[in-house]
Tab-separated table of C-alpha atoms in Angstrom:
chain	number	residue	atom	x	y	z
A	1	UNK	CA	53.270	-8.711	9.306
A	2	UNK	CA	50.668	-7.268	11.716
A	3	UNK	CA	51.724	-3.536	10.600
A	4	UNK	CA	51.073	-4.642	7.229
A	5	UNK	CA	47.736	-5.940	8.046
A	6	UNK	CA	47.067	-3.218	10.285
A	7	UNK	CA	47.880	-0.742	7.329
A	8	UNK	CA	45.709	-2.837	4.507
A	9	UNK	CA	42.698	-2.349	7.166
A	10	UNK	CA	43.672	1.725	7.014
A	11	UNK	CA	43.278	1.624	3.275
A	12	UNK	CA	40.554	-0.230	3.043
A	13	UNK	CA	38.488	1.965	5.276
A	14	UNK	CA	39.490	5.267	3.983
A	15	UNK	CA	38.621	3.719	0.866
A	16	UNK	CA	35.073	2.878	1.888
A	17	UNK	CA	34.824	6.467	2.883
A	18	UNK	CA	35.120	8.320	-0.439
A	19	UNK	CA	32.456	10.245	-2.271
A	20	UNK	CA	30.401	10.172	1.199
A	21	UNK	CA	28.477	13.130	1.607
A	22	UNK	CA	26.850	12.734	5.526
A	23	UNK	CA	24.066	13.286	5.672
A	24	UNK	CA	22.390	13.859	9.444
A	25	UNK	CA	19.660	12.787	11.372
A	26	UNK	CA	20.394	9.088	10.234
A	27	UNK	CA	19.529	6.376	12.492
A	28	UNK	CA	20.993	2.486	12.475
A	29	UNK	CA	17.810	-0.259	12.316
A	30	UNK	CA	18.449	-4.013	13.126
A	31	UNK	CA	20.335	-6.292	14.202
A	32	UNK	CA	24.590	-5.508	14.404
A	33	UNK	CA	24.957	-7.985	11.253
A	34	UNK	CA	22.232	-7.240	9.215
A	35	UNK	CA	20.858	-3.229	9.874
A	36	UNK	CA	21.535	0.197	7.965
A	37	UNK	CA	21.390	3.146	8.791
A	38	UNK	CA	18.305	4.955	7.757
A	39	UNK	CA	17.235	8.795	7.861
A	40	UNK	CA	15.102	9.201	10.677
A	41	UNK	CA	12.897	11.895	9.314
A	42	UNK	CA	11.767	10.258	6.095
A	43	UNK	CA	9.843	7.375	6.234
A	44	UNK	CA	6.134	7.140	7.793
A	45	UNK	CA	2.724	5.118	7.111
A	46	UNK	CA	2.252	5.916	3.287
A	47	UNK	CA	5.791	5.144	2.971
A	48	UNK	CA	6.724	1.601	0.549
A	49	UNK	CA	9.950	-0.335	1.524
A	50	UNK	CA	11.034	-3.115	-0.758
A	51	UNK	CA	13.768	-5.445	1.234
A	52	UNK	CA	15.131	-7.912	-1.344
A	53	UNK	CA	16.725	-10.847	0.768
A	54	UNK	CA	15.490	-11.848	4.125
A	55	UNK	CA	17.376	-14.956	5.341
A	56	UNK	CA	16.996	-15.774	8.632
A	57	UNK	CA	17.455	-11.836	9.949
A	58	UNK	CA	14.947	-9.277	9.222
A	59	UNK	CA	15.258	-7.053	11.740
A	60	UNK	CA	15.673	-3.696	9.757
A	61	UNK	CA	12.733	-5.029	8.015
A	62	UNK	CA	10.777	-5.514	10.715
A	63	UNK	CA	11.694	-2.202	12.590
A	64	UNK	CA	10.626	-0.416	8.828
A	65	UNK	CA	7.633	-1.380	9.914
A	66	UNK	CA	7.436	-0.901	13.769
A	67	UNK	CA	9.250	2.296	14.044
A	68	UNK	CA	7.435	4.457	11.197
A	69	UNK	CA	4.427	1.947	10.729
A	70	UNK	CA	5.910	1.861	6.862
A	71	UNK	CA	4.128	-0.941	4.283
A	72	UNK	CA	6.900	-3.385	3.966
A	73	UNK	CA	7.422	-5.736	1.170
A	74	UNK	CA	9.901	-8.497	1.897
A	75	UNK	CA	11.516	-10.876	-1.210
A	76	UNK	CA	13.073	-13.968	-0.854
A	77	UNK	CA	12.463	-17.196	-2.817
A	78	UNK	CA	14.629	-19.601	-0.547
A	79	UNK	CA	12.675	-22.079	2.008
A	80	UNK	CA	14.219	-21.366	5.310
A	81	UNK	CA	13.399	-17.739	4.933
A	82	UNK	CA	9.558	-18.039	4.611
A	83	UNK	CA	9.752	-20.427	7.568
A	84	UNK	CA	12.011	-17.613	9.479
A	85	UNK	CA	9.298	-15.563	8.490
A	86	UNK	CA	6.162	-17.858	9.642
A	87	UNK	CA	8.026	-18.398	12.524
A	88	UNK	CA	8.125	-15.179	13.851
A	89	UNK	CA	4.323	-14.709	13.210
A	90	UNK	CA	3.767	-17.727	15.181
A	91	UNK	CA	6.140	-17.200	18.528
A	92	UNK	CA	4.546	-13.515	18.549
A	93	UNK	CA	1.299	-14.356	18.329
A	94	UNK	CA	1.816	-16.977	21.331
A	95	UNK	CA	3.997	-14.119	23.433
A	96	UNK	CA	7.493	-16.028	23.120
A	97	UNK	CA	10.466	-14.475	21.989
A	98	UNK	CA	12.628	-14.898	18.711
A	99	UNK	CA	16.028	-14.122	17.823
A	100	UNK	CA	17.169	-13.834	14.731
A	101	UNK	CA	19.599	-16.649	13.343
A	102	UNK	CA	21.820	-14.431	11.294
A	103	UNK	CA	25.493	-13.113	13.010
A	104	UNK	CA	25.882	-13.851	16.998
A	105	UNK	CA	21.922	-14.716	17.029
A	106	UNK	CA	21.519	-12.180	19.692
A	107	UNK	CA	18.454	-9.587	17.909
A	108	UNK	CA	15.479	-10.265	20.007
A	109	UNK	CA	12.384	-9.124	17.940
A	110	UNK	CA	9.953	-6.500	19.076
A	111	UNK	CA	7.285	-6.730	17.107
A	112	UNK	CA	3.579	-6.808	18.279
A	113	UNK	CA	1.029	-9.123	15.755
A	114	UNK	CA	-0.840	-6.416	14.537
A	115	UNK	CA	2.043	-4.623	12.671
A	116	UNK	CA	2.432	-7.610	10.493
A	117	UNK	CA	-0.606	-6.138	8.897
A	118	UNK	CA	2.011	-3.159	7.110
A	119	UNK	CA	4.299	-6.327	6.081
A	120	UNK	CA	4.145	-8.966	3.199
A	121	UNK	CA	6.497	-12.132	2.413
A	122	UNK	CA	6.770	-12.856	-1.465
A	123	UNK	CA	8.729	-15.657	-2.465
A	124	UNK	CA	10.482	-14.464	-4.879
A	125	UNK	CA	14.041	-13.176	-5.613
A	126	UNK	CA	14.948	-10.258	-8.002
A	127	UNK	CA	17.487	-10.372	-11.276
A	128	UNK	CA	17.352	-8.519	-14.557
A	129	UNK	CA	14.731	-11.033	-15.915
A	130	UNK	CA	11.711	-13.450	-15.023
A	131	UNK	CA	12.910	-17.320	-15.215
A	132	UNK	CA	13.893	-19.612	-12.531
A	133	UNK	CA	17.427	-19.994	-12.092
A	134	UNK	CA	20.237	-21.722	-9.668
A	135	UNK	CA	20.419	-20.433	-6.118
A	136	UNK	CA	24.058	-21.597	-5.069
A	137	UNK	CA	24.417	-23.088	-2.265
A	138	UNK	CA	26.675	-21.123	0.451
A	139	UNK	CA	30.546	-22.988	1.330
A	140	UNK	CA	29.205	-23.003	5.141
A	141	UNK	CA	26.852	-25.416	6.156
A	142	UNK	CA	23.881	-23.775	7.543
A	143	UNK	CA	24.622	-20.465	6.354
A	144	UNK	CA	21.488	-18.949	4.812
A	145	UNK	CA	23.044	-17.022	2.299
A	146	UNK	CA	22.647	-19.142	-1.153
A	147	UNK	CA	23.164	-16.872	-4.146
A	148	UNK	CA	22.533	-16.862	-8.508
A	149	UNK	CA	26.443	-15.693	-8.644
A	150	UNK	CA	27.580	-18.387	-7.187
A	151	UNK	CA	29.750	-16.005	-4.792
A	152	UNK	CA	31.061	-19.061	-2.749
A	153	UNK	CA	31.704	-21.327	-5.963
A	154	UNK	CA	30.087	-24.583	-4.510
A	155	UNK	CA	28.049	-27.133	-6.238
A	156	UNK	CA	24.949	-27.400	-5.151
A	157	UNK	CA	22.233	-25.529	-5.480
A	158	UNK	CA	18.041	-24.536	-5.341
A	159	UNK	CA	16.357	-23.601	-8.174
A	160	UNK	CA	13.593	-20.847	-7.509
A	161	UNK	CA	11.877	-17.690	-9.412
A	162	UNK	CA	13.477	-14.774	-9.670
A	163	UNK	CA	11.729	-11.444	-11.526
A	164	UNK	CA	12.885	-8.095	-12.910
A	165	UNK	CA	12.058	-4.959	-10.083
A	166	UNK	CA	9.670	-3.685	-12.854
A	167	UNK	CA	7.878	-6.100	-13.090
A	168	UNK	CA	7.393	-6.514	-9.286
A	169	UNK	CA	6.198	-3.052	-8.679
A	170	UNK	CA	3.659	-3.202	-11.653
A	171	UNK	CA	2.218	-6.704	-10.331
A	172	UNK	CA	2.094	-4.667	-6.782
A	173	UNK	CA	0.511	-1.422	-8.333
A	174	UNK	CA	3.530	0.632	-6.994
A	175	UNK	CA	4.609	3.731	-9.253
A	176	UNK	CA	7.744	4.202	-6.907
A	177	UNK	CA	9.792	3.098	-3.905
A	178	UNK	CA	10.779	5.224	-1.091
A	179	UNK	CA	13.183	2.383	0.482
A	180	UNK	CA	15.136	0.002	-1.215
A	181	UNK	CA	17.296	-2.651	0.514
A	182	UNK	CA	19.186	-4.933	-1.754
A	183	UNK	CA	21.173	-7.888	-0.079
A	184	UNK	CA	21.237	-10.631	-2.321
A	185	UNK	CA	24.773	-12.548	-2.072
A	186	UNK	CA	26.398	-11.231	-5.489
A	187	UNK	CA	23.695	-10.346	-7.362
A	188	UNK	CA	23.240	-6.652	-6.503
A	189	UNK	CA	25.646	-5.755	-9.224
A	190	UNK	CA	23.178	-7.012	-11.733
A	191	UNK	CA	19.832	-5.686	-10.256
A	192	UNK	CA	21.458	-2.020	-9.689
A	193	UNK	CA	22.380	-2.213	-12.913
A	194	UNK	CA	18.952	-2.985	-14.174
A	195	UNK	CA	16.647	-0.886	-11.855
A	196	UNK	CA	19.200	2.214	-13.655
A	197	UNK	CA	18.333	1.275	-17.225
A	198	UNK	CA	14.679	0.938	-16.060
A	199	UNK	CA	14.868	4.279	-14.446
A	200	UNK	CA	12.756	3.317	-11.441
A	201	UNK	CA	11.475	5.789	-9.407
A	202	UNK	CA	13.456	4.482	-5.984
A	203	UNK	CA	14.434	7.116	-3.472
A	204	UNK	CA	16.551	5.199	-0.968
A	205	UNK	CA	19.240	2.575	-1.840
A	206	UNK	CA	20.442	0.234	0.720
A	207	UNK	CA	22.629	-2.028	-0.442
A	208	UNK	CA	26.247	-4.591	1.303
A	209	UNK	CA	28.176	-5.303	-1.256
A	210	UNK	CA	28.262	-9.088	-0.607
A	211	UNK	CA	31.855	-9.948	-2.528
A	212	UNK	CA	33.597	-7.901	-0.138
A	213	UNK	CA	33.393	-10.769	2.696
A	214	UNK	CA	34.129	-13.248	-0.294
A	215	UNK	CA	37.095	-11.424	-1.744
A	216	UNK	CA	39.885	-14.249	-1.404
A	217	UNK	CA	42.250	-11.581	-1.148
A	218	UNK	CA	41.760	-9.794	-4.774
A	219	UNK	CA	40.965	-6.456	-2.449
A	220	UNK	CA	41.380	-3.806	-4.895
A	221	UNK	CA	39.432	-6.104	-7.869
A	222	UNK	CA	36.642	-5.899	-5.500
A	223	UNK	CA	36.480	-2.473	-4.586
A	224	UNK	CA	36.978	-1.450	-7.863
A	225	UNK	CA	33.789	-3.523	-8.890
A	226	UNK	CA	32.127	-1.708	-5.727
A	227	UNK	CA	33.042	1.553	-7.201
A	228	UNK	CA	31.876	1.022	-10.929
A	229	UNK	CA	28.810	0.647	-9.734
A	230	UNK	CA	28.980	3.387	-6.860
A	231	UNK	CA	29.684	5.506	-9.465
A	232	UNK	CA	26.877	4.535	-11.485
A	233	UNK	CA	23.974	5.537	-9.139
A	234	UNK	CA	26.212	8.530	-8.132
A	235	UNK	CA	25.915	9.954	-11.802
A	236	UNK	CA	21.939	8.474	-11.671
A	237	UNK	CA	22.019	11.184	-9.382
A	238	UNK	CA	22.113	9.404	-5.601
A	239	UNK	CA	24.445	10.655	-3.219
A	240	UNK	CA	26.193	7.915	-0.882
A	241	UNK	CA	25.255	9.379	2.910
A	242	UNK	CA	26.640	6.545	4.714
A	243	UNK	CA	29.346	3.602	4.181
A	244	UNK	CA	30.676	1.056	7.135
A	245	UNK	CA	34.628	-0.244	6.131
A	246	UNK	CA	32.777	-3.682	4.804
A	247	UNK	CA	30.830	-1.943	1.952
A	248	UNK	CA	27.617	-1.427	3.610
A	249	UNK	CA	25.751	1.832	1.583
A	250	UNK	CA	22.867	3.897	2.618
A	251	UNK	CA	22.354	6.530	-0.879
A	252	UNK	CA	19.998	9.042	-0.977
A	253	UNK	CA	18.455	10.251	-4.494
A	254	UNK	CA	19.481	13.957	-4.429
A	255	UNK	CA	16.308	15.472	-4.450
A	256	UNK	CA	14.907	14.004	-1.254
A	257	UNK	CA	18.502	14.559	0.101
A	258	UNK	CA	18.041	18.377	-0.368
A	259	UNK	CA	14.594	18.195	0.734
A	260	UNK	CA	15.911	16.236	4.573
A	261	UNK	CA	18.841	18.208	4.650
A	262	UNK	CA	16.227	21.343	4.658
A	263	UNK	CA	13.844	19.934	7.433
């Protein structure tokens, strides 16, 4: 049974693995649970940085902003991630510490009060439409991760608003994005999908596949759900420079690709 498992695990990860194209000169931001891996040679002070879902863990959000000095736009309608937020304001502007409450709560922030200047909290989540819809409540109690797909098919739930990406970045004045992050329990199959037909101008993609820890053992459902819409920003023209064995993606529109890979 173990060789089996052991085997399953194999496939799984060699799976994860196709259609990457490395890309070098990346380097990993936040905590172990909840960071990417980033180019290191991209982003700077003129740079915008979108990070749709905050919970109770932005650290690669945070570190946008403290390694490159990037403007950093944070979205997240749910109450306990404002007050994560506040929070951290608060303890840093008193000299404590704070950990982030997301994975083995062991991320210490490093952040000094002034670069909260480059970074902005709107409550709000992202969808394919403005309305206010059902935030689902996650299975585990205390787990900040409710979500508008119900991934965890519970009962309960918070309504809050939720907006197309178009319409965000026109309320903001923004013509593009450099950096995209997209973790949104479910729902990034549905906001990929609509940020394609809108033909945003977004040069960096990260994005974790959220059904992938919520699978319930239909593996190869998932990852072909993972792939149709791998495959879609692939033929948008992104090329997928990085990919951990859980579906975590770092893609790269080709041009800037071409233009890093040349520096």
């Amino acid at each position: 049974m173990q060789a089996l498992k052991n085997l399953a695990k194999k496939f799984v990860a060699l799976k994860a693995q196709e259609n990457v194209v490395p890309l070098e000169k990346l380097v990993y931001l936040g905590s172990n649970f909840q960071g990417y891996y980033v180019p290191d040679n991209y982003l700077n002070a003129c740079s915008i940085c979108y990070c749709v879902g905050a919970g109770v863990d932005i650290s690669l959000d945070v570190e946008l902003a403290t390694m490159f000095n990037a403007q950093v736009f944070i979205f997240d309608p749910m109450p306990y991630a404002l007050d994560h937020f506040n929070t951290l304001i608060e303890k840093t502007e008193r000299g404590e510490k704070f950990s982030a409450s997301g994975g083995d709560g062991k991320y210490i922030y490093t952040v000094k009060r002034s670069q909260f200047d480059t970074i902005q909290f709107l409550a709000t989540g992202v969808w394919n439409e403005k309305k206010i819809v059902k935030f689902y409540s996650p299975s585990k109690e205390n787990y900040p991760g409710h979500s508008i797909t119900n991934l965890q098919k519970t009962e309960d739930y918070i309504e809050a608003p939720v907006d197309k990406l178009v319409n965000i970045m026109q309320s903001l004045n923004h013509q593009h994005i450099d950096l995209l992050k997209i973790e949104i329990e479910g729902s990034e199959y549905v906001v990929i999908e609509d940020l394609l037909r809108d033909q945003l101008d977004i040069r960096v993609i990260l994005v974790e596949f959220d059904e992938f820890h919520h699978r319930e053992g239909k593996v190869l459902a998932t990852i072909n759900r993972i792939n149709q819409t791998t495959n879609k920003l692939l033929k948008a023209g992104y090329k997928l420079v990085h990919s951990l064995s859980f579906y975590k993606r770092t893609f790269v529109r080709a041009d800037v690709f071409d233009a890093l890979k040349n520096k």
